[in-house]
Short mmCIF file of C-alpha atoms in Angstrom, two decimals:
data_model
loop_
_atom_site.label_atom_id
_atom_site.label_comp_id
_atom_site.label_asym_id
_atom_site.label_seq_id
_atom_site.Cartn_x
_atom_site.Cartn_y
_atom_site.Cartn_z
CA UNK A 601 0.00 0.00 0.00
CA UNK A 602 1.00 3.39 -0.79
CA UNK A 603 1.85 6.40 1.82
CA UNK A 604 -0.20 9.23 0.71
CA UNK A 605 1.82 11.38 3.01
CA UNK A 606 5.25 9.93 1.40
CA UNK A 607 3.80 10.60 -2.10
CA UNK A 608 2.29 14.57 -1.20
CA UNK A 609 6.07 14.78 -0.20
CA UNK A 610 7.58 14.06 -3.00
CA UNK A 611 5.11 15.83 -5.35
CA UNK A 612 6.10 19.26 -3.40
CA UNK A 613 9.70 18.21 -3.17
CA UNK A 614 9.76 17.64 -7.06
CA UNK A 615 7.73 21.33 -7.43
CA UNK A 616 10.33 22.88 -5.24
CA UNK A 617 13.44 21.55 -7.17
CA UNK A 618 11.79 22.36 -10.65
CA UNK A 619 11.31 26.08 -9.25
CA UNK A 620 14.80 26.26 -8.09
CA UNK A 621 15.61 24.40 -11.73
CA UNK A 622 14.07 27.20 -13.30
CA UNK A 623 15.18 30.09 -11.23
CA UNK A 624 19.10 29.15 -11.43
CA UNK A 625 18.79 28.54 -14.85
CA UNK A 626 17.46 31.90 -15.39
CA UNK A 627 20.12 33.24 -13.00
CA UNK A 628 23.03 31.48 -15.42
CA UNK A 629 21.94 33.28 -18.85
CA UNK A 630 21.38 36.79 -16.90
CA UNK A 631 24.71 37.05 -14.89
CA UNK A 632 26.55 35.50 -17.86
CA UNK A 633 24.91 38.12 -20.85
CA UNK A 634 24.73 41.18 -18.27
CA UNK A 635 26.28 44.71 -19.79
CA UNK A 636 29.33 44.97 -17.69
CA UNK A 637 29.30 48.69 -18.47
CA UNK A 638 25.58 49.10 -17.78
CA UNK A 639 26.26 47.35 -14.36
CA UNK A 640 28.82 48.57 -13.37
CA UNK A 641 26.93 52.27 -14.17
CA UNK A 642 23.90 51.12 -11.79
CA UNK A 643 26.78 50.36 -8.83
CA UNK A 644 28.48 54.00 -9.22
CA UNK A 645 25.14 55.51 -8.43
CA UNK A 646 24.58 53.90 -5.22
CA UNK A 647 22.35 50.44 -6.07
CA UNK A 648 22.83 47.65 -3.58
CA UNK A 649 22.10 44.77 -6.07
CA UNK A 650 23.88 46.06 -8.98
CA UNK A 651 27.30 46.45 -6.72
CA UNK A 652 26.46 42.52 -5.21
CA UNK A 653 26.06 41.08 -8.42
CA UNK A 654 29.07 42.99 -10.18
CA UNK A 655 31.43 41.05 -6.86
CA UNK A 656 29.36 37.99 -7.90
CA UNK A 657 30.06 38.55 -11.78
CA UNK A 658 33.91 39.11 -10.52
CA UNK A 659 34.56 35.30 -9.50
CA UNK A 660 32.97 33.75 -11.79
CA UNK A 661 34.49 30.61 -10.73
CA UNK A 662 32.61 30.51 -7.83
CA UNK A 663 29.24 31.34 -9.49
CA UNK A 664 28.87 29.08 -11.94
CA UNK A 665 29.98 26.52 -9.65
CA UNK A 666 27.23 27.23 -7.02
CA UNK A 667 24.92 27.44 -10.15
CA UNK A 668 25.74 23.72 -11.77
CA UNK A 669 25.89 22.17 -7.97
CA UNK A 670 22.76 23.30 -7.86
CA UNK A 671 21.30 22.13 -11.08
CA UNK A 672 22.72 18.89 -10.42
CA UNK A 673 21.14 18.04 -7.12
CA UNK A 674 17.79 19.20 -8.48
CA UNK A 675 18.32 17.08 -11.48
CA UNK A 676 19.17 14.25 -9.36
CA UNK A 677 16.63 14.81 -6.64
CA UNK A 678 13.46 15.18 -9.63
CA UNK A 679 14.44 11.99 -11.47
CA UNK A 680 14.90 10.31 -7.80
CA UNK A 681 11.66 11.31 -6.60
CA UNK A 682 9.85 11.05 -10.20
CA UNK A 683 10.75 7.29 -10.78
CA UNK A 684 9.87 6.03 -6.97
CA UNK A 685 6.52 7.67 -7.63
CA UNK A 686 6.54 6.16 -11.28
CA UNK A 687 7.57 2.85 -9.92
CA UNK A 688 4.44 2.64 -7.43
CA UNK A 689 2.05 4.12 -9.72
CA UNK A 690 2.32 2.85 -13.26
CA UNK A 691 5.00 -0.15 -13.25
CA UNK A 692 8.36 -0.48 -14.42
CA UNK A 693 7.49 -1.22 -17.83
CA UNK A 694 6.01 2.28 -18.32
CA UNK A 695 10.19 3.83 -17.08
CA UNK A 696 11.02 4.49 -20.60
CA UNK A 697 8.85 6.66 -21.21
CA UNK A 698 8.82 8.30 -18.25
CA UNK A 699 12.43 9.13 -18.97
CA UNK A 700 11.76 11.05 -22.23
CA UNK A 701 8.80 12.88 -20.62
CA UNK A 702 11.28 14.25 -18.00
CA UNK A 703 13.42 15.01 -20.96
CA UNK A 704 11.00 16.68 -22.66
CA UNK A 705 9.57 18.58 -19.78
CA UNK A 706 13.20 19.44 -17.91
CA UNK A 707 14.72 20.57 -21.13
CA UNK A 708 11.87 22.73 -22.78
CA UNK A 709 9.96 24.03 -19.61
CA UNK A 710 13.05 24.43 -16.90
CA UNK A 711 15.92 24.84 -19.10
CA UNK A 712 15.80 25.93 -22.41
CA UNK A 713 12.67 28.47 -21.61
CA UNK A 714 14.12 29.74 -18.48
CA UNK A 715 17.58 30.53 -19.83
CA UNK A 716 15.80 32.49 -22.53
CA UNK A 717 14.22 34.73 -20.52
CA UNK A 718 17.56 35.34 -18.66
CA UNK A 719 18.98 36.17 -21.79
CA UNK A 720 16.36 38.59 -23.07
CA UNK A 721 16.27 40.24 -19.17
CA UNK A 722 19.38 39.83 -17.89
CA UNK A 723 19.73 42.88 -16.20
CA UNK A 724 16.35 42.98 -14.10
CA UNK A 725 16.43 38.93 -13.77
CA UNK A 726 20.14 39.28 -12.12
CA UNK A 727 19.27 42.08 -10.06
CA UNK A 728 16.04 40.03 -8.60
CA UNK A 729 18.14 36.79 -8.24
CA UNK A 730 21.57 38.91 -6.62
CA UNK A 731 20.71 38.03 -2.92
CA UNK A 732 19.59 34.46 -3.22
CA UNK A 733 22.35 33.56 -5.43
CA UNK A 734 24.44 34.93 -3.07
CA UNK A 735 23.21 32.81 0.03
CA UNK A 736 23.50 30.15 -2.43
CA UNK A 737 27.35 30.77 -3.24
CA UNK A 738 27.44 31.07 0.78
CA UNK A 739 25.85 27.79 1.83
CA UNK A 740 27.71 26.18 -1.33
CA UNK A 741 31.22 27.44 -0.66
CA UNK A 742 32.67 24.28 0.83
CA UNK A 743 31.41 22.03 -1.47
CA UNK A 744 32.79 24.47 -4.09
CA UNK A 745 36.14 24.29 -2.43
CA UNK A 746 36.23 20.47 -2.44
CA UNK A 747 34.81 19.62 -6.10
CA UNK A 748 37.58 22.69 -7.16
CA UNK A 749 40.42 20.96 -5.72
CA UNK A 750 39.52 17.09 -6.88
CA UNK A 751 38.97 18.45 -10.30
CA UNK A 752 42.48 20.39 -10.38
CA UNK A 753 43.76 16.74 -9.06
CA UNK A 754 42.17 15.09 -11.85
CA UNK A 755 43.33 17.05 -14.59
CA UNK A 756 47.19 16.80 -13.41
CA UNK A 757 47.15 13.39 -12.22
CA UNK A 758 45.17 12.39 -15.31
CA UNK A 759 43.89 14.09 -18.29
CA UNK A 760 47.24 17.31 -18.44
CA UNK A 761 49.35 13.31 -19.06
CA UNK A 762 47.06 11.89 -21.57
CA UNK A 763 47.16 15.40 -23.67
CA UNK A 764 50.81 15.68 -23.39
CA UNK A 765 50.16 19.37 -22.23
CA UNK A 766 51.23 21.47 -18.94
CA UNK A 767 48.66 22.83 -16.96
CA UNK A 768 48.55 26.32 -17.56
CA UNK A 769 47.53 29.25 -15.35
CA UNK A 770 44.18 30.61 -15.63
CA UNK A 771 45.01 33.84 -17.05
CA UNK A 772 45.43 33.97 -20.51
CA UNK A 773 46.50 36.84 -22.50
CA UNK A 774 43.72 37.80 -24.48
CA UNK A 775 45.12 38.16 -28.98
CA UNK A 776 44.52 41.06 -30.92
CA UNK A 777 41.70 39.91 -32.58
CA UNK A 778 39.55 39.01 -29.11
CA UNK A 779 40.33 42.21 -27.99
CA UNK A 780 38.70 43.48 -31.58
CA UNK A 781 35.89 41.17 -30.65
CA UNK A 782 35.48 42.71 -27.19
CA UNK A 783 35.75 46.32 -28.79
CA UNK A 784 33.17 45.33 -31.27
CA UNK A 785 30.29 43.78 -28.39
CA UNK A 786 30.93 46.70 -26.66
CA UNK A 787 30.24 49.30 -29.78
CA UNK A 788 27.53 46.98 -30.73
CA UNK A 789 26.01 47.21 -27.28
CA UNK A 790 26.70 51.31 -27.33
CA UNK A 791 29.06 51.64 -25.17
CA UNK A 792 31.40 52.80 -27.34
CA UNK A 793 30.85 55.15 -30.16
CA UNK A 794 32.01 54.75 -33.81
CA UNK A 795 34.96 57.35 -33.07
CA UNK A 796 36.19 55.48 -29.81
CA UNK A 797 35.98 51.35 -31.69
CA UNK A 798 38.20 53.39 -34.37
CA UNK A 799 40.97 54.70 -32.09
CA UNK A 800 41.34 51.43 -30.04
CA UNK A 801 41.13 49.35 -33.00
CA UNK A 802 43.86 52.15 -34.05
CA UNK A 803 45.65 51.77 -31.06
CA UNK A 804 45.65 47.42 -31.48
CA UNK A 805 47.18 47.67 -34.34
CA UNK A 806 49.59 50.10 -33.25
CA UNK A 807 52.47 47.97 -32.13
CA UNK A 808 52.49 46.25 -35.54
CA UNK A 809 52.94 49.35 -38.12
CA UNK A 810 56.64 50.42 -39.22
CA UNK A 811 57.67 53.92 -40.05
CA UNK A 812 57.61 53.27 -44.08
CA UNK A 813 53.67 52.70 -42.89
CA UNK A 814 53.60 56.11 -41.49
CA UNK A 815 56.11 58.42 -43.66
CA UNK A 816 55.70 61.42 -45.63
CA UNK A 817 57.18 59.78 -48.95
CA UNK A 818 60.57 61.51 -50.68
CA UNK A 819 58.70 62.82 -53.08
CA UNK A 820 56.25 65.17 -50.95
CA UNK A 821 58.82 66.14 -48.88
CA UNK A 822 59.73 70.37 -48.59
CA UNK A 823 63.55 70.58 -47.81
CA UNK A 824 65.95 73.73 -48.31
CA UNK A 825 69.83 73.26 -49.44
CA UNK A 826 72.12 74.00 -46.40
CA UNK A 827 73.28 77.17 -48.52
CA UNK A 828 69.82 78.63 -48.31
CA UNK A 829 69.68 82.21 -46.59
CA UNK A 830 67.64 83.27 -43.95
CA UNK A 831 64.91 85.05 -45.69
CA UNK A 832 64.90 82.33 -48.53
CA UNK A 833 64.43 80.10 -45.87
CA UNK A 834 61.49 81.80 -44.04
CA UNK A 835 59.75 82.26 -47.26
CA UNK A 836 59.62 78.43 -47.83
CA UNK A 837 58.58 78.20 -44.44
CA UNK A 838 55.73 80.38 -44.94
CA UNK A 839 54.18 78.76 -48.37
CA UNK A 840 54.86 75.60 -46.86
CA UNK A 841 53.12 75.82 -43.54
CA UNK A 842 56.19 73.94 -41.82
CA UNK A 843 57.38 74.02 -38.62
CA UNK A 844 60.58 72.16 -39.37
CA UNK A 845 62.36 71.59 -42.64
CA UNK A 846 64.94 69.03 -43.50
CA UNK A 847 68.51 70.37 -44.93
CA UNK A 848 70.29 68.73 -47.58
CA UNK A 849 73.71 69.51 -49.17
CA UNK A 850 73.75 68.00 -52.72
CA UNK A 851 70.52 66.21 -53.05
CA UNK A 852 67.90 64.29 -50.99
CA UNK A 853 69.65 61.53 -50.32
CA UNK A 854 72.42 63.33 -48.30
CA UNK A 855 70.00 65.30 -45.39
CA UNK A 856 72.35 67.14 -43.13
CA UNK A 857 70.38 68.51 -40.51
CA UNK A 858 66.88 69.96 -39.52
CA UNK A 859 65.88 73.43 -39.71
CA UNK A 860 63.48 75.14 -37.11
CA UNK A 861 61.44 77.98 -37.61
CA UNK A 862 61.88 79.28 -34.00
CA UNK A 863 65.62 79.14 -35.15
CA UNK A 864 65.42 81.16 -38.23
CA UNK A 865 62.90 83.47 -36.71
CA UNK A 866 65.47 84.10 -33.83
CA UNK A 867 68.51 85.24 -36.24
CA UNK A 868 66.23 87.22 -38.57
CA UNK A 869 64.63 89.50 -35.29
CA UNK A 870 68.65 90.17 -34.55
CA UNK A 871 68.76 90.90 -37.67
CA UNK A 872 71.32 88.46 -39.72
CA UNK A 873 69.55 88.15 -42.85
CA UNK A 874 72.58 87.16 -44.55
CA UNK A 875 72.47 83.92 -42.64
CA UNK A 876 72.48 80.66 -43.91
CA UNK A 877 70.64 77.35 -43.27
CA UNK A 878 74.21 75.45 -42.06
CA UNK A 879 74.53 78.04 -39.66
CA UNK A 880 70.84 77.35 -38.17
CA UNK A 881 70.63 74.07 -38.66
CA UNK A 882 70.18 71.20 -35.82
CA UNK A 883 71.33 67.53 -36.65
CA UNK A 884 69.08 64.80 -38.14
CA UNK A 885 67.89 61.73 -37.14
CA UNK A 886 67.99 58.71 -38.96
CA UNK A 887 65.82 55.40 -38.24
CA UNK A 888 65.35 52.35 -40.69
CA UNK A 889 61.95 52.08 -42.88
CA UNK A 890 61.76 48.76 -40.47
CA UNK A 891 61.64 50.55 -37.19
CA UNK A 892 58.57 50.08 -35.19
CA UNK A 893 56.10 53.24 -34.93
CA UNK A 894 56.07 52.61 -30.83
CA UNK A 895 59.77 52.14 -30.55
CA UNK A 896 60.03 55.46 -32.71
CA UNK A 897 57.62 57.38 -30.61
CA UNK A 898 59.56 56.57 -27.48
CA UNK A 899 63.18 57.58 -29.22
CA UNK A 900 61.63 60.72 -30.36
CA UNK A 901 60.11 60.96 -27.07
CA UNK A 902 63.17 60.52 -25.47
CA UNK A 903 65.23 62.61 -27.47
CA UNK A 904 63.42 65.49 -27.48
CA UNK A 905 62.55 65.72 -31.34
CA UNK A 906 59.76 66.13 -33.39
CA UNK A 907 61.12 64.94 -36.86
CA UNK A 908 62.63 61.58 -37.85
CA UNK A 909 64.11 60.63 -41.58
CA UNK A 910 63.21 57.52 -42.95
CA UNK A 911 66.38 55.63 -44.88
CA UNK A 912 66.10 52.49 -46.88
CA UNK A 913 67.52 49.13 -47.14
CA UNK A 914 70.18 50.80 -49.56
CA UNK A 915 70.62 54.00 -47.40
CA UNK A 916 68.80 56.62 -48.78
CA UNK A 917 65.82 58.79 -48.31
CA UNK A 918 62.66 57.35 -48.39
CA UNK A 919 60.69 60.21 -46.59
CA UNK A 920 60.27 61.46 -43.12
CA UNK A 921 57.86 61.06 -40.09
CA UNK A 922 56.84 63.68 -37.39
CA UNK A 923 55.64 62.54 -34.03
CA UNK A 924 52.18 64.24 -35.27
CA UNK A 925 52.37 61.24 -38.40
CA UNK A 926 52.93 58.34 -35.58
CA UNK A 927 49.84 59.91 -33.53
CA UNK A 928 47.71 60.36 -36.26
CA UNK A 929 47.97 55.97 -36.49
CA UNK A 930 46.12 56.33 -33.09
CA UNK A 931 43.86 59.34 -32.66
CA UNK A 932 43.07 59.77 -36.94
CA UNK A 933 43.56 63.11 -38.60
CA UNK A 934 45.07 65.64 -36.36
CA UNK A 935 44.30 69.21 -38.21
CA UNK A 936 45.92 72.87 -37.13
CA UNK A 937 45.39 75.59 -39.41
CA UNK A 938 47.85 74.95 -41.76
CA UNK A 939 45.67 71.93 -42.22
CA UNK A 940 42.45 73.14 -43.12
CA UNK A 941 43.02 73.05 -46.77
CA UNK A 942 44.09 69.37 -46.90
CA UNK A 943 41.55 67.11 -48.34
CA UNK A 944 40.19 63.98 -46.17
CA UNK A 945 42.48 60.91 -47.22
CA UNK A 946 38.75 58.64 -46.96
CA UNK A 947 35.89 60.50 -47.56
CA UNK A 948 32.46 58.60 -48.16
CA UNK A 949 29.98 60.10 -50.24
CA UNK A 950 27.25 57.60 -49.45
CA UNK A 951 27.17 54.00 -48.26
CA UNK A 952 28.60 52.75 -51.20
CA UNK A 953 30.85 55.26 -52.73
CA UNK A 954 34.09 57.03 -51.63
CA UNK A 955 36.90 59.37 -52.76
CA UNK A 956 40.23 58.62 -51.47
CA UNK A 957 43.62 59.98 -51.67
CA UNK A 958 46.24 57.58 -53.14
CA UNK A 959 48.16 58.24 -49.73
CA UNK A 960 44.99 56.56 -47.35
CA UNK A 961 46.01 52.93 -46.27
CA UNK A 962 44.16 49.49 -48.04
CA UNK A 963 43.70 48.59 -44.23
CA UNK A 964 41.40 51.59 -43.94
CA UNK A 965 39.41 50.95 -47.10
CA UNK A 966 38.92 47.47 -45.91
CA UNK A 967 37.99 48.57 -42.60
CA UNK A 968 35.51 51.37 -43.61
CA UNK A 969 33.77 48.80 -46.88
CA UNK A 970 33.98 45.65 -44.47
CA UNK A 971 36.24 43.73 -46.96
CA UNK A 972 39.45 42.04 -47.12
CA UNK A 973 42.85 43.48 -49.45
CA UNK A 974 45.76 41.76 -50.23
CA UNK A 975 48.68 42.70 -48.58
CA UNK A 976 51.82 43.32 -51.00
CA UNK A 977 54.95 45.05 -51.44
CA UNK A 978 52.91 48.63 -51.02
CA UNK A 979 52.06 50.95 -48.14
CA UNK A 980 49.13 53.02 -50.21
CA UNK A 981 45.65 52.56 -51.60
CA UNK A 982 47.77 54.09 -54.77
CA UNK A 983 50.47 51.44 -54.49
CA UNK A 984 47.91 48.85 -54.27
CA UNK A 985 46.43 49.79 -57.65
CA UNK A 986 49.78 50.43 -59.44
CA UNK A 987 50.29 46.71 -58.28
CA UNK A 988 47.03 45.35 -59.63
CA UNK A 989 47.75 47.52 -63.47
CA UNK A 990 51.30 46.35 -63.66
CA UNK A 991 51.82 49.38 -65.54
CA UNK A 992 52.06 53.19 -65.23
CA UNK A 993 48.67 54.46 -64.45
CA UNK A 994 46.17 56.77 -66.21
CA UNK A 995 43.44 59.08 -65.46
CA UNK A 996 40.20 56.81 -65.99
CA UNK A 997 42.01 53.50 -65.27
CA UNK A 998 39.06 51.15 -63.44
CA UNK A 999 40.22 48.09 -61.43
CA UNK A 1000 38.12 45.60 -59.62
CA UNK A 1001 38.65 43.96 -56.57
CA UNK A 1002 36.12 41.91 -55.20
CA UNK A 1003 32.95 44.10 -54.89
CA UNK A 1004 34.73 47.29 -55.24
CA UNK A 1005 35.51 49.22 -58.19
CA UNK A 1006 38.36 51.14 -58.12
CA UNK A 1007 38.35 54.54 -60.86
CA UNK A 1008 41.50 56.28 -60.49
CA UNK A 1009 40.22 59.82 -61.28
CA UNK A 1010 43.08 61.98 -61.16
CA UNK A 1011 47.37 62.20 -61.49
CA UNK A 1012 50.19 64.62 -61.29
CA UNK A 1013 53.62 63.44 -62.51
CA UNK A 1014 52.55 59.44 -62.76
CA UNK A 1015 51.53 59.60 -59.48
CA UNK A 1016 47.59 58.53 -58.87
CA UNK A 1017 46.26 61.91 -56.57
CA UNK A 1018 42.56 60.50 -56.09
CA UNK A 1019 40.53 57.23 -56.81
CA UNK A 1020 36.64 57.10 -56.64
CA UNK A 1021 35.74 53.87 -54.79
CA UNK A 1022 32.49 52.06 -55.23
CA UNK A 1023 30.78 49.19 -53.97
#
């Protein structure tokens, strides 16, 4: 004969665990999926729960722990008390499918369902469920400590062996391209405008660039010969917009010093017009087309200059970087009011169509149309094309790449000036 009073028992006991089932569950998806930044926002301001569940969110070790111990014992405890009551009611022959009903029911009703709506709420589901999972994590915390230890056992003793691996610690430097991810959720989820995702993505790909990457090239470059007079000089100065101005003695390839305008301004007040440029002149500095853009930003730093010349593999000029050029990689354009007349090296004209200056990077084309260019023995979005023609270019030259079309729309002296882009 059957206890009634056993069987209301284990009815209730099963309703309790399939609450608690449901209520963890939700408490998983919300604390996993919560908006850090939104969180952390609510805590600033003074709200209890949000500052609990952002310690909480901190060791995560410790709460999903508590959350699968949890799940497990319910899981356990329902299938326990389902079968005995199974057993005494229907027969053993009817188990079977009493074990896909609790399937069925466990998966769609007190997992799948629950974790949904923890997803789709996570912020006012984890704030509701803060305290409780806390006493949970609290009442749990032993039994955490002891499955956390035998499982760190395990793996060394057994499965680090079989893998032929070391165990490793459990920080792991995060690559460039999950920190992209991470910069990406977070512009995706607002918390980062358009103009912030581009400087950090900027600033990621710092450490990689070289100063060819960054230079003004030999051929735009405004330099005076070291027998240059004072008021020559300041009148280059002037057209020029130019702070500093390299020197040369015979030709470009032999740069001999720098020239600064405070200098020159300096002799022509105490009035030595008659002055050359060797006389004013400070000495150069010289770095590699290999040398990395943070290492050269630290030199510069260092020494106390703003100007760097570039020199090739066969030692000579290849162009020049300021410390503006190596900031720009980071914070974009950086305009004065010399600058105001320079065109925008990327500008789009609608979603689909741009006008670029040959000078503007592939990287940033492929980063503004969301596509992928080749990489190749070229710095420029000119380069690039010059590379695809194999020839000399021309003014109405078209080359396609994938879905853009590239229309090269204007040169001075062989050298492309502007290229309409369109997708």
């Amino acid at each position: 004969m059957v206890d009634l009073s056993t069987t209301y028992y284990e009815i209730l006991a099963i309703i309790f665990c399939l609450l608690v089932l449901a209520l963890v569950s939700m408490a998983e998806a919300a604390m996993v999926s919560l908006n850090k930044v939104r969180l952390r926002t609510l805590a600033e301001v003074g709200d209890s729960r949000a500052q609990l569940v952002d310690r909480l969110t901190d060791d995560r070790h410790s709460l999903l722990a508590s959350l699968i111990i949890t799940l497990n014992i319910c899981l356990l405890a329902i299938s326990a008390f389902s079968t005995d009551l199974f057993l005494h009611y229907a027969g053993e022959e009817w188990l079977p499918l009493l074990s896909l009903g609790m399937i069925f029911i466990l998966l769609s009703l007190f997992e799948v369902t629950p974790k949904a709506l923890g997803l789709r709420h996570a912020e006012r589901i984890a704030l509701f469920l803060a305290r409780p999972t806390a006493v949970l994590i609290w009442m749990l915390a032993p039994f955490i400590w002891v499955f956390t230890r035998a499982g760190r056992a395990i793996i060394s003793a057994i499965i680090v062996p079989v893998l032929g691996g070391k165990v490793r610690g459990t920080f792991q430097p995060l690559t460039d391209e999950e920190i992209k991810q991470l910069v990406a959720a977070g512009h995706q989820e607002g918390a980062l405008g358009e103009e912030e995702r581009e400087m950090l993505h900027s600033a990621i790909e710092f450490a990689d660039k070289v100063a060819r990457e960054v230079m003004v090239p030999r051929t735009d470059m405004v330099c005076v010969s070291e027998t240059t007079t004072a008021s020559e000089a300041v009148d280059i100065g002037i057209k020029s917009g130019f702070s500093r101005i390299p020197v040369y003695s015979s030709d470009l390839d032999h740069i001999v010093g720098i020239l600064y305008m405070q200098d020159l301004l300096a002799r022509l007040i105490a009035g030595e017009h008659q002055a050359t440029v060797s006389d004013l002149m400070r000495p150069p500095y010289f770095v590699p087309e290999s040398k990395k853009i943070d290492e050269l930003l630290r030199d510069m730093q260092g020494r106390r200059i703003h100007m760097a010349i570039i020199i090739d593999e066969y030692g000579g000029v290849s162009g020049l970087a300021t410390i503006e050029d190596v900031l720009e990689e980071i914070v974009g354009e950086i305009r004065d009011e010399y600058d105001i007349a320079e065109k925008e090296p990327l500008r789009m004209l609608d979603g689909n169509t741009a006008i670029a200056q040959a000078r503007v990077s592939p990287d940033d084309v492929a980063e503004r149309f969301s596509v992928t260019l080749p990489e190749g023995e070229f710095d420029t979005l000119g380069g690039f094309l010059i590379d695809r023609l194999g020839r000399l270019p021309e003014v109405g030259d078209k080359i396609k790449y994938g879905p853009l079309l590239f229309e090269i729309e204007s040169i001075r002296e062989q050298r492309i000036e502007r290229i309409r882009i369109t997708r």
